[in-house]
Coordinates of C-alpha atoms in Angstrom, one line a residue:
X423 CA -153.8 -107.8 75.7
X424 CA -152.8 -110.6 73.2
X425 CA -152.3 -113.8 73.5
X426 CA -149.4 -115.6 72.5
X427 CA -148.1 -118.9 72.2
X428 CA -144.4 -119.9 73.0
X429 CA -143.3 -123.1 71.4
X430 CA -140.5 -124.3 73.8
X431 CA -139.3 -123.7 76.9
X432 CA -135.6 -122.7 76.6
X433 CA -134.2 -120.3 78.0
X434 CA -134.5 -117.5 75.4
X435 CA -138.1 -118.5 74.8
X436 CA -138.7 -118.0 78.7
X437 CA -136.6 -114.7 78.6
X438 CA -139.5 -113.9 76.2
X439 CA -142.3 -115.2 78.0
X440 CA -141.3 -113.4 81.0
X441 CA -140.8 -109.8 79.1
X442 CA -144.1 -110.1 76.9
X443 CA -146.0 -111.2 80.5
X444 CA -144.9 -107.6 82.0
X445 CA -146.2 -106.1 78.8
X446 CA -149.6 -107.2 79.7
X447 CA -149.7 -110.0 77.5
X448 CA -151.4 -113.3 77.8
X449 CA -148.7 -115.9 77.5
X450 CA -148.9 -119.7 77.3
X451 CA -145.3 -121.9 77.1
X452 CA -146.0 -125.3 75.3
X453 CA -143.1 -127.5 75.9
X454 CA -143.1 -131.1 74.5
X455 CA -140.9 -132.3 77.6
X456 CA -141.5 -132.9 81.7
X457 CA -139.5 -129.9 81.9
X458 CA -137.7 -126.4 81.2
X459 CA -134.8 -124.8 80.3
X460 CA -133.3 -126.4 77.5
X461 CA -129.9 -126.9 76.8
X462 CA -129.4 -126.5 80.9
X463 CA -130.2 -129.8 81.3
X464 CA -129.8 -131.6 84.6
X465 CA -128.6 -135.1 85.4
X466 CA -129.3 -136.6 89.5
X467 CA -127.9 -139.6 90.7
X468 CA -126.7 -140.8 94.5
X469 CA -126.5 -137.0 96.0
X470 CA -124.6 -135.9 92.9
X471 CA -126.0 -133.2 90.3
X472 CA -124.3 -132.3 86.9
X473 CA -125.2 -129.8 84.6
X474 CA -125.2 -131.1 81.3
X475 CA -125.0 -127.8 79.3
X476 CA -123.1 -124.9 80.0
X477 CA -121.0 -125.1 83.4
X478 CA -120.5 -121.3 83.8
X479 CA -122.3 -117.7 82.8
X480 CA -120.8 -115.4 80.2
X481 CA -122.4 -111.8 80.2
X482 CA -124.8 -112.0 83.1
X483 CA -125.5 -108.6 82.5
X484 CA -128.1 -110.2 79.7
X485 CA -129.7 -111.9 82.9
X486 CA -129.4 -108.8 85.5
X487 CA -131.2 -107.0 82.8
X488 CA -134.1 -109.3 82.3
X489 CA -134.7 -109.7 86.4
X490 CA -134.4 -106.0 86.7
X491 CA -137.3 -105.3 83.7
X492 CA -139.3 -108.5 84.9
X493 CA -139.6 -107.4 88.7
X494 CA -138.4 -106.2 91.7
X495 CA -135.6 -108.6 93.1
X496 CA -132.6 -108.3 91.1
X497 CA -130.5 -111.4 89.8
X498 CA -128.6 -111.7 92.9
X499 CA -131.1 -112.4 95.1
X500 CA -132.7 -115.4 92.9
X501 CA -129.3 -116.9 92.4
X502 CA -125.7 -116.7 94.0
X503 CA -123.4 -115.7 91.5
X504 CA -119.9 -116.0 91.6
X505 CA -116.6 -115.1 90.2
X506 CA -114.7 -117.9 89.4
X507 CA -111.0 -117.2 90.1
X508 CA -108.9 -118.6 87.7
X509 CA -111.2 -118.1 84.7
X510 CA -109.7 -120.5 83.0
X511 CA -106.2 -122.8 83.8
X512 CA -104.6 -124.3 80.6
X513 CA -102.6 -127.4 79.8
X514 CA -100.7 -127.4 76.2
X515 CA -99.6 -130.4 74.9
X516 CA -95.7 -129.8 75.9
X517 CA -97.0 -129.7 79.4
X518 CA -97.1 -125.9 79.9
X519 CA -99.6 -124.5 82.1
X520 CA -101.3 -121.6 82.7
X521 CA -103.9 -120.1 84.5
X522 CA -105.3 -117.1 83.9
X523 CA -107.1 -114.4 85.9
X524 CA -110.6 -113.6 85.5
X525 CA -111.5 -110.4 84.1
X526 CA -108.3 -108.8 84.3
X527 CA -106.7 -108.4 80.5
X528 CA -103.2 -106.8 82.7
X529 CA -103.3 -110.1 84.9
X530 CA -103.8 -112.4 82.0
X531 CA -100.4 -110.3 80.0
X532 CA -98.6 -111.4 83.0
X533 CA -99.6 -114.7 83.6
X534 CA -98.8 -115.4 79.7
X535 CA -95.4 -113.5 80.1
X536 CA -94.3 -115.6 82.9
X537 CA -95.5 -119.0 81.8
X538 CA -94.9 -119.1 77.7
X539 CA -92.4 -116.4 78.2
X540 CA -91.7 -112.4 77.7
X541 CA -93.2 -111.0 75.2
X542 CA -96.4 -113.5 75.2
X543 CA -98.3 -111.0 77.1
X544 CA -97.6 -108.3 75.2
X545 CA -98.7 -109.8 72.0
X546 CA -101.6 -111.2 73.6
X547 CA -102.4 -107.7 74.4
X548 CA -102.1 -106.1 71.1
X549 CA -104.3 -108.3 69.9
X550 CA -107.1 -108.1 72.3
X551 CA -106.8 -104.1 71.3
X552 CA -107.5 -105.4 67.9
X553 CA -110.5 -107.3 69.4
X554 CA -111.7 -105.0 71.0
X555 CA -112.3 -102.7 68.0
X556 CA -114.1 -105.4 66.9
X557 CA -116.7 -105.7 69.2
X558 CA -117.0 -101.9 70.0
X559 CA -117.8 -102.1 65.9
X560 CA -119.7 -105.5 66.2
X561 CA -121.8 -105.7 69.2
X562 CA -124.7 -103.8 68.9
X563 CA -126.2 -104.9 65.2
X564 CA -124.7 -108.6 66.4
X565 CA -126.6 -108.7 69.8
X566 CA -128.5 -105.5 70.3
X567 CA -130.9 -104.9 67.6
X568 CA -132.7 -107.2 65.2
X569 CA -130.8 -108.4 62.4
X570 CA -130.4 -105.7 59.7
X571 CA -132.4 -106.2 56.7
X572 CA -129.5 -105.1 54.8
X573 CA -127.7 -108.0 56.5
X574 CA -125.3 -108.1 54.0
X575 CA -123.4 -105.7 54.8
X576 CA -122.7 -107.6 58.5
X577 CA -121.5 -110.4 56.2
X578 CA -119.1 -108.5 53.9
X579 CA -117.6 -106.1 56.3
X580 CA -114.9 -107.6 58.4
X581 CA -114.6 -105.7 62.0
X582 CA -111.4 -107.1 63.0
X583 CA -108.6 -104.6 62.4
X584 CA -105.6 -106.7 61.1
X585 CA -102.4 -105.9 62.0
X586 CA -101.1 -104.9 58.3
X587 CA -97.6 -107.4 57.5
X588 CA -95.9 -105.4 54.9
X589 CA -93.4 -107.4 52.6
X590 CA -90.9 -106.0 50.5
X591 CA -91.4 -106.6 46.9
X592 CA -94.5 -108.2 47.5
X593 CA -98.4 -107.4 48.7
X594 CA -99.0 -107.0 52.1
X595 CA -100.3 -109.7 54.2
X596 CA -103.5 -109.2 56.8
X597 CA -105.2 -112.2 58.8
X598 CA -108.8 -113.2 58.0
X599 CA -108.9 -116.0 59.9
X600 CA -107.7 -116.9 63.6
X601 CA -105.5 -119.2 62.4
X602 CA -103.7 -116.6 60.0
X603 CA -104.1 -114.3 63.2
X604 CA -102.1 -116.6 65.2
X605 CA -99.5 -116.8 62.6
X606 CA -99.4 -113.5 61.6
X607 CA -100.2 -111.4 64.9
X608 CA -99.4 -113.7 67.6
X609 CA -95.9 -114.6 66.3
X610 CA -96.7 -118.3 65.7
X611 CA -96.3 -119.0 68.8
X612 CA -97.9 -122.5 69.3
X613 CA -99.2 -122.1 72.9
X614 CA -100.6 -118.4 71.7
X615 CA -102.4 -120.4 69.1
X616 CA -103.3 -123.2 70.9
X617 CA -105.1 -120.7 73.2
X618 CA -107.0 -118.5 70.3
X619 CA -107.8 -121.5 68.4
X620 CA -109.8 -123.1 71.6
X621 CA -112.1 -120.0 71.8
X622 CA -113.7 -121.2 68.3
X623 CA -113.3 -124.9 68.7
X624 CA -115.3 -124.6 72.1
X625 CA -117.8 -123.1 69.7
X626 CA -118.0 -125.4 67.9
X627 CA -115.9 -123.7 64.8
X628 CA -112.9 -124.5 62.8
X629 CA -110.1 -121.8 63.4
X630 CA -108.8 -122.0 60.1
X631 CA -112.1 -121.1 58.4
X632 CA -113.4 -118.8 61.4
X633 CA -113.3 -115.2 60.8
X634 CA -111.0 -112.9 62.3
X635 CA -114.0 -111.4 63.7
X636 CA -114.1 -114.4 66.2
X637 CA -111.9 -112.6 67.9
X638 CA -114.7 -111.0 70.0
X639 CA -115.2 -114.5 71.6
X640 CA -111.5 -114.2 73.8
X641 CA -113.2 -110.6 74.4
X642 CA -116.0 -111.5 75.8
X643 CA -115.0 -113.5 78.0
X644 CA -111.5 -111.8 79.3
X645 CA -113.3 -108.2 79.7
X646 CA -116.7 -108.9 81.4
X647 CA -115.2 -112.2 83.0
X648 CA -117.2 -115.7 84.1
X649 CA -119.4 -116.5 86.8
X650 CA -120.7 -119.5 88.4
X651 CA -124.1 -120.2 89.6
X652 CA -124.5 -121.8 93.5
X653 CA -126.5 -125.5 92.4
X654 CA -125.1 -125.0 88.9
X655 CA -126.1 -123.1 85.5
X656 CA -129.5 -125.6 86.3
X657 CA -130.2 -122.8 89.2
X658 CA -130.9 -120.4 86.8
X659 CA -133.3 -121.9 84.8
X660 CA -135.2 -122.8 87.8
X661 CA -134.8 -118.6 88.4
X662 CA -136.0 -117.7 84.9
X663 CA -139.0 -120.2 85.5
X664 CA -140.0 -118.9 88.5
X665 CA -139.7 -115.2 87.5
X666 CA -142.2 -116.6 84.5
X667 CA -144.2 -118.1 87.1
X668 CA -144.5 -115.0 89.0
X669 CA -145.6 -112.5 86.0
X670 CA -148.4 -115.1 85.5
X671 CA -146.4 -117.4 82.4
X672 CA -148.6 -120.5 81.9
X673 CA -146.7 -123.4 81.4
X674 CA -148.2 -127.0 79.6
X675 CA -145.3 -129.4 80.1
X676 CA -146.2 -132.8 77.8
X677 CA -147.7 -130.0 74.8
X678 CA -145.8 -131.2 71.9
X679 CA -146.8 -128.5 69.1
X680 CA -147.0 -130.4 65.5
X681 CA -148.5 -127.2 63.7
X682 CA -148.5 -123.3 63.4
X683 CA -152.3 -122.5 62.2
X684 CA -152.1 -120.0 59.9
X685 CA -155.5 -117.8 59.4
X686 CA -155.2 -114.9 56.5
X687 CA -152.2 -115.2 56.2
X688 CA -150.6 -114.9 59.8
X689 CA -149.8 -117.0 62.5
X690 CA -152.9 -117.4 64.5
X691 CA -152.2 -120.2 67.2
X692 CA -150.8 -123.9 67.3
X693 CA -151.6 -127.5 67.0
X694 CA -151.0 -129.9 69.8
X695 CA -150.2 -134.1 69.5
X696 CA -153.4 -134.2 71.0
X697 CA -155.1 -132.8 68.1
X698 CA -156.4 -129.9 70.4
X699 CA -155.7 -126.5 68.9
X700 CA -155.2 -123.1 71.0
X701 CA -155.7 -119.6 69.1
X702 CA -153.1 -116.8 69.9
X703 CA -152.3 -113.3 68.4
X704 CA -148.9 -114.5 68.3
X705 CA -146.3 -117.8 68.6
X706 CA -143.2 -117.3 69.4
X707 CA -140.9 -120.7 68.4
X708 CA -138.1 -121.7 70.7
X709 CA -136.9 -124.7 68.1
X710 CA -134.4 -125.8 66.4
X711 CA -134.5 -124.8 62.3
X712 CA -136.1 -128.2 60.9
X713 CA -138.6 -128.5 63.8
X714 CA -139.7 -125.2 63.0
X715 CA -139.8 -126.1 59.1
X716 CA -141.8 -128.9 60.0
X717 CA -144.6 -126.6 61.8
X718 CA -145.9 -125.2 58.8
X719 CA -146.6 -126.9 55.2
X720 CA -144.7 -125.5 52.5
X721 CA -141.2 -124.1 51.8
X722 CA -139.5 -123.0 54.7
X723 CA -140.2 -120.8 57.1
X724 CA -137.6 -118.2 56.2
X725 CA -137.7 -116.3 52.4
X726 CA -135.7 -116.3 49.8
X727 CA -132.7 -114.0 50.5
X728 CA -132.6 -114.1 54.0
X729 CA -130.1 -115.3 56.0
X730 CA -130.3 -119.4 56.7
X731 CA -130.6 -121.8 59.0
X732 CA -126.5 -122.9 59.4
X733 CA -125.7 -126.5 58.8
X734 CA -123.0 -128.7 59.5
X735 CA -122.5 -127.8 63.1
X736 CA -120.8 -129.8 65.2
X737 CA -121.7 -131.3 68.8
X738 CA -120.6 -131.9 72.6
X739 CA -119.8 -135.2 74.2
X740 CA -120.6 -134.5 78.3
X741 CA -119.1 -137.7 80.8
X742 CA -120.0 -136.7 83.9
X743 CA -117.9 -138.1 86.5
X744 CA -118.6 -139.2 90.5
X745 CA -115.3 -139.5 92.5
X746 CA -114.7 -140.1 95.4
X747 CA -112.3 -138.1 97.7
X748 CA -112.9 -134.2 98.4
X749 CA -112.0 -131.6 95.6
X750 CA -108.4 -130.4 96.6
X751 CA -108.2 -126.9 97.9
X752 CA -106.9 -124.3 94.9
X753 CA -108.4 -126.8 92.1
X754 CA -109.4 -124.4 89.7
X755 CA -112.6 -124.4 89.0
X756 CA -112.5 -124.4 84.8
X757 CA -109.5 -126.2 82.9
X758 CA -108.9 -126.9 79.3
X759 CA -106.3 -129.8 78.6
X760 CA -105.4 -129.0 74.7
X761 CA -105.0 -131.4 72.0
X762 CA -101.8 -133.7 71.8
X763 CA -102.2 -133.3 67.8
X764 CA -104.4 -130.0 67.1
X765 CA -103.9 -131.0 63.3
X766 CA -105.5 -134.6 63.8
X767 CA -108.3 -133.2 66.2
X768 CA -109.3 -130.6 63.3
X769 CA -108.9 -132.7 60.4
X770 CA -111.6 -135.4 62.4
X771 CA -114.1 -132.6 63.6
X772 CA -113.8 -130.7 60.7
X773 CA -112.8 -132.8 57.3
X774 CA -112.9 -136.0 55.9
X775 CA -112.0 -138.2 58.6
X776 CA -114.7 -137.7 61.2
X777 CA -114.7 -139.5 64.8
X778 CA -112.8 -138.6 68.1
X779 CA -109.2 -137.4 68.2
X780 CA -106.8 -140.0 69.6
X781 CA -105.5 -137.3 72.4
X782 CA -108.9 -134.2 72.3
X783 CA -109.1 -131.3 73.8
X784 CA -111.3 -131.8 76.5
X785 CA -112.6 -129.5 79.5
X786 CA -112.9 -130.3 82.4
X787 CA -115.2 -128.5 85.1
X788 CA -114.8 -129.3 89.1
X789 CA -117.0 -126.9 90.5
X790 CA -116.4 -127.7 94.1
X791 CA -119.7 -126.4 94.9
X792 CA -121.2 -128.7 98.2
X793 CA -124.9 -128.2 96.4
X794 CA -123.9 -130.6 93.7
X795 CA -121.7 -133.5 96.0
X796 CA -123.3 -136.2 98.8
X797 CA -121.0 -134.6 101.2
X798 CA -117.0 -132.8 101.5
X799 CA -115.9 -136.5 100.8
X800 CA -117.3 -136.5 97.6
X801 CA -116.6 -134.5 93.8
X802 CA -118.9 -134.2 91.1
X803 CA -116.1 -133.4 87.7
X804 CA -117.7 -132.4 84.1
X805 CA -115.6 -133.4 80.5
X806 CA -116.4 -131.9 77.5
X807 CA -115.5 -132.3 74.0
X808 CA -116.3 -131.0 70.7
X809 CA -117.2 -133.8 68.1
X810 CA -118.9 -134.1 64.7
X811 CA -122.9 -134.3 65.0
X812 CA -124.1 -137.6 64.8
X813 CA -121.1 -139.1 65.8
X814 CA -121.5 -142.8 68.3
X815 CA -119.2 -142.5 70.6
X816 CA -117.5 -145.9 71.8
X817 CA -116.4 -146.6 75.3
X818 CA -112.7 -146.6 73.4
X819 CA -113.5 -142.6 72.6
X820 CA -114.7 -142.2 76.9
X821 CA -111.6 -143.8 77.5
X822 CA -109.4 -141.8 75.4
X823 CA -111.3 -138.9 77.3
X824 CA -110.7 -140.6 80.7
X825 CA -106.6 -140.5 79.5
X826 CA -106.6 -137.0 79.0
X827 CA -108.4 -135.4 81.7
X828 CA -106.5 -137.2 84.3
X829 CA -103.8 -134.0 83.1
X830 CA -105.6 -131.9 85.1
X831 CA -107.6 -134.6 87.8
X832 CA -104.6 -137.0 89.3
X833 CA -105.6 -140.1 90.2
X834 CA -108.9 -139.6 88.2
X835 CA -109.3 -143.6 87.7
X836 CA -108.9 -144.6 91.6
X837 CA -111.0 -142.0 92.3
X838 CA -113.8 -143.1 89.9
X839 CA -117.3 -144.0 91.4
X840 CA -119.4 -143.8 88.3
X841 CA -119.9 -142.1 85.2
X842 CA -122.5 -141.2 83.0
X843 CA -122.0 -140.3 79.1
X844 CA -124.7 -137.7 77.8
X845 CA -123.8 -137.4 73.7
X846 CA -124.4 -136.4 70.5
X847 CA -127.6 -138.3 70.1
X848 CA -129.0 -137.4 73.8
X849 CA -129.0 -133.6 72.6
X850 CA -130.6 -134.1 69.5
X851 CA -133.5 -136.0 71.3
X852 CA -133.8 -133.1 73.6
X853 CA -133.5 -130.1 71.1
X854 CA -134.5 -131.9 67.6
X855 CA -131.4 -130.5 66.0
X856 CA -129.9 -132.5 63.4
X857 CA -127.2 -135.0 65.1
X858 CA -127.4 -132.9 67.7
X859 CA -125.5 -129.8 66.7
X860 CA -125.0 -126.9 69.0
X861 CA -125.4 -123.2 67.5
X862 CA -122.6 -120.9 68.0
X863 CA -122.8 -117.1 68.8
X864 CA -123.4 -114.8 65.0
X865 CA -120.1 -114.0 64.1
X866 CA -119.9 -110.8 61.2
X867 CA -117.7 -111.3 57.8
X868 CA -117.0 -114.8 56.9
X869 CA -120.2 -114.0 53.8
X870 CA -122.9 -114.3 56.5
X871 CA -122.4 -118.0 56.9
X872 CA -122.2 -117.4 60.4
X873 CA -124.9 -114.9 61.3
X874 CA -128.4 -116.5 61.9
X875 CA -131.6 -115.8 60.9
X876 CA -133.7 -113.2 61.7
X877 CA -136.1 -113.1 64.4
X878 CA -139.0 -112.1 62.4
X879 CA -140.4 -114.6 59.8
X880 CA -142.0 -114.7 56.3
X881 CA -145.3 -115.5 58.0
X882 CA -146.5 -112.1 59.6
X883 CA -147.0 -113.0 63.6
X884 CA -144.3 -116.1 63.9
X885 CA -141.2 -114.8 65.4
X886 CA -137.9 -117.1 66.2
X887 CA -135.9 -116.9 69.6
X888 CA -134.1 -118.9 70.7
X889 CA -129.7 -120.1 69.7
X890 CA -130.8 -120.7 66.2
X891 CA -132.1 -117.3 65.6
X892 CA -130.6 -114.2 65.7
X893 CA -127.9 -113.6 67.4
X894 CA -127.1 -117.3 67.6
X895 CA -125.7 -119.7 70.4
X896 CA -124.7 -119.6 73.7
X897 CA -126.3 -118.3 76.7
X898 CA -126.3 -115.2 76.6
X899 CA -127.0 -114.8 73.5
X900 CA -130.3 -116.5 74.0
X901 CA -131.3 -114.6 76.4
X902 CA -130.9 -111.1 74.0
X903 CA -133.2 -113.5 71.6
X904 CA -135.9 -113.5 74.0
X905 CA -135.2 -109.2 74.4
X906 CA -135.5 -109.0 70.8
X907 CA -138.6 -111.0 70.1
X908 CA -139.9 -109.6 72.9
X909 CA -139.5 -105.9 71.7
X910 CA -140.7 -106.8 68.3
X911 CA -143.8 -108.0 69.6
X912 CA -144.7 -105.0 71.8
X913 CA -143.3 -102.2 69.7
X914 CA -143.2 -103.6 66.5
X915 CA -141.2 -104.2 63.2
X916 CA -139.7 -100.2 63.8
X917 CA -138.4 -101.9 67.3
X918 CA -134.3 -101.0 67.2
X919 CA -133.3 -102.7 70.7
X920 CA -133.0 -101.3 74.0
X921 CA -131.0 -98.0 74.5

């Protein structure tokens, strides 16, 4: 049995903790806050509750699989999952609207062919083919196994099949980004693009620079579909804890970790504020990149020639709104009101003029879910926007968010109890990350500037899990983290990922 320290208690770190407990390890979590789960934050106030992370569950399969490897009650009967139905609704700026089915890629063709027009379906269609290819070629040395020590050939190999434009007289034209996708695959159609380009922007990602391979992100989510969690995505941390709590995972909430102690060479246990220090075989670090640089004197923690830490990211603005009045029956549960000047809101994210777009894209979430209102008399509403990292945010910029999400929430203002604004600043208190960047899923191509580092270190014994290791951002894709570090631990560096 070893013991091993977990630095953080996020949820890939816990998706860890609980998989090394089965194993037969001895496993202590050291988390510097009053509480778990990381990004799935959780915000209380007057009978409401708001998420302040993700609002909805991509891939539970990731989360089905840990339950069924960590014990004997399944997923489903630690948290009510549901299919939310729309997915998604979307409002272009001409005042179009769509909404489109969840996991059904024929429902979506015909929701597109009767709202944009015919033929939108069917070039929507073609392309998710293309996508497809993509991740049937991508997925598994993206999410399934440990990042290839010959990583660069995920960063020069592009998976996406482009459609091939041939020209007469001159050379033939293929897409590389999803902006050139849209215009060259999609028929320029601007609501088409408007719709591609969200998937990367809601990453965090400029369109025009993402790969093509970003393509797998529309996948994702139109193929295995989104759920909702009964109390919010803050349910299923508290499920994940307790399954920790059950295979004997000790938590020590307050533990802020200042230093890995290194013995011959190899991780051998951690440091604590308190000056106390606490041996393990093993530490596992659930941190963001410079936290974990700052664990351990001298250059940083990963080699020379392995893939780094990205940079630049951007971050979220959250408002989280309490109305009152009842949520209106057939509300969808998920809509995206899209930028009134795309070009403006890139050019602020993404180039030289940073700050808030005058008209965003924001998203708004009314869950309609009585576990997170006072009463049926009540709503709880969630807006999101991508904006730069360390960016202030004025109550002009709420306002301007206010403005657009009454698109999809009439009568928003009159309905208006209270709001709280959780930004850019708030997460980077809570995660350490650099202005508050958010990581986004490891993309292949692009020269490896979106793949993330390895889960392994250069010091024998210190493993990464967590969004800013390998395979990157986003829910599930933590919790394959914590399936990879775990694996690595108990088999080994010859570990390949699961079967």
């Amino acid at each position: 049995m070893a013991r091993i320290a977990v630095i953080g208690a996020g949820m890939g770190a816990m998706a860890a903790a609980a998989r090394l407990a089965v194993a037969g390890h001895r496993v202590v979590v050291y988390e510097r806050a009053a509480t778990y789960g990381g990004a799935l934050g959780r915000v209380e106030r007057a009978g409401f509750a708001f998420d302040t992370g993700p609002g909805l569950l991509q891939l539970p399969a990731v989360f089905r699989d840990l339950f069924l490897k960590t014990g004997k009650e399944p997923l489903e009967q630690c948290v009510e999952l549901s299919q939310v139905e729309p997915a998604v609704r979307h409002v272009f700026a001409d005042g179009t609207e769509v909404s489109l089915p969840n996991a059904s890629r024929a429902g979506v063709g015909e929701a597109l062919d009767a709202a944009l027009g015919e033929g939108a379906g069917a070039r929507w269609a073609a392309f998710m083919n293309r996508a497809r290819e993509a991740w049937d070629r991508s997925r598994r040395p993206l999410l399934e196994e440990p990042l290839w020590p010959n990583w660069q050939v995920l960063a020069d190999r592009e998976p996406y099949p482009a459609a091939v434009q041939r020209r007469l007289l001159r050379r033939d034209r293929m897409a590389t980004t999803l902006t050139e996708v849209a215009d060259l695959e999609l028929g320029g159609e601007p609501r088409l693009r408007a719709l591609l380009e969200h998937y990367a922007l809601a990453y965090g990602l400029d369109p025009r620079t993402a790969p093509a391979s970003a393509a797998v992100l529309p996948y994702m989510e139109q193929t295995f579909g989104v759920s909702s969690v009964r109390g919010g995505l803050r349910a299923l941390a508290d499920a994940v804890y307790e399954r920790c709590l059950a295979r004997r995972v000790e938590f020590r909430f307050g533990a802020e970790v200042v230093r890995v102690v290194e013995k011959d060479g190899r991780a051998a246990g951690v440091e604590l504020s308190d000056r106390s220090a606490e041996d393990a075989d093993f530490v596992v670090a659930g941190v963001a990149p410079g936290v974990l640089d700052g664990l351990l004197p001298g250059p940083p923690i990963r080699a020379a020639g392995e893939v780094p830490p990205q940079t630049g990211l951007p971050s979220r603005l959250t408002v989280l709104l309490a109305l009152r009045g009842g949520r209106p029956e057939d509300t969808a549960y998920r809509t995206v009101v899209h930028a009134g000047d795309r070009q403006d809101e890139l050019d602020r994210l993404f180039g030289s003029r940073p700050g808030l777009a005058v008209s965003p894209t924001v998203t708004v979430l009314r869950p309609g879910d009585p576990a997170l209102v006072p009463d049926a008399e009540h709503e709880a509403v969630t807006l999101t926007v991508t904006v730069p990292a360390h960016a202030e945010v004025s109550e002009a910029g709420v306002e301007r968010m206010l403005v657009v999400a009454e698109r999809a929430v009439p009568g928003l203002r009159d309905r208006l109890l209270w709001h709280e604004v959780r930004t850019p600043a708030d997460i980077a208190a809570a995660t350490g990350a650099d202005g508050g960047s958010v990581p986004p899923p490891a993309l292949a191509s692009a020269g490896g500037r979106l793949l993330h580092p390895s889960n392994s270190t250069r010091i024998p014994g210190l493993y990464a899990v967590g969004g800013w290791a390998h395979p990157g951002g986003g829910l599930p894709h933590a919790g394959m983290s914590g399936a990879l570090v775990a694996g690595l631990i108990v088999e080994g560096p010859e570990f390949r990922g699961s079967q």
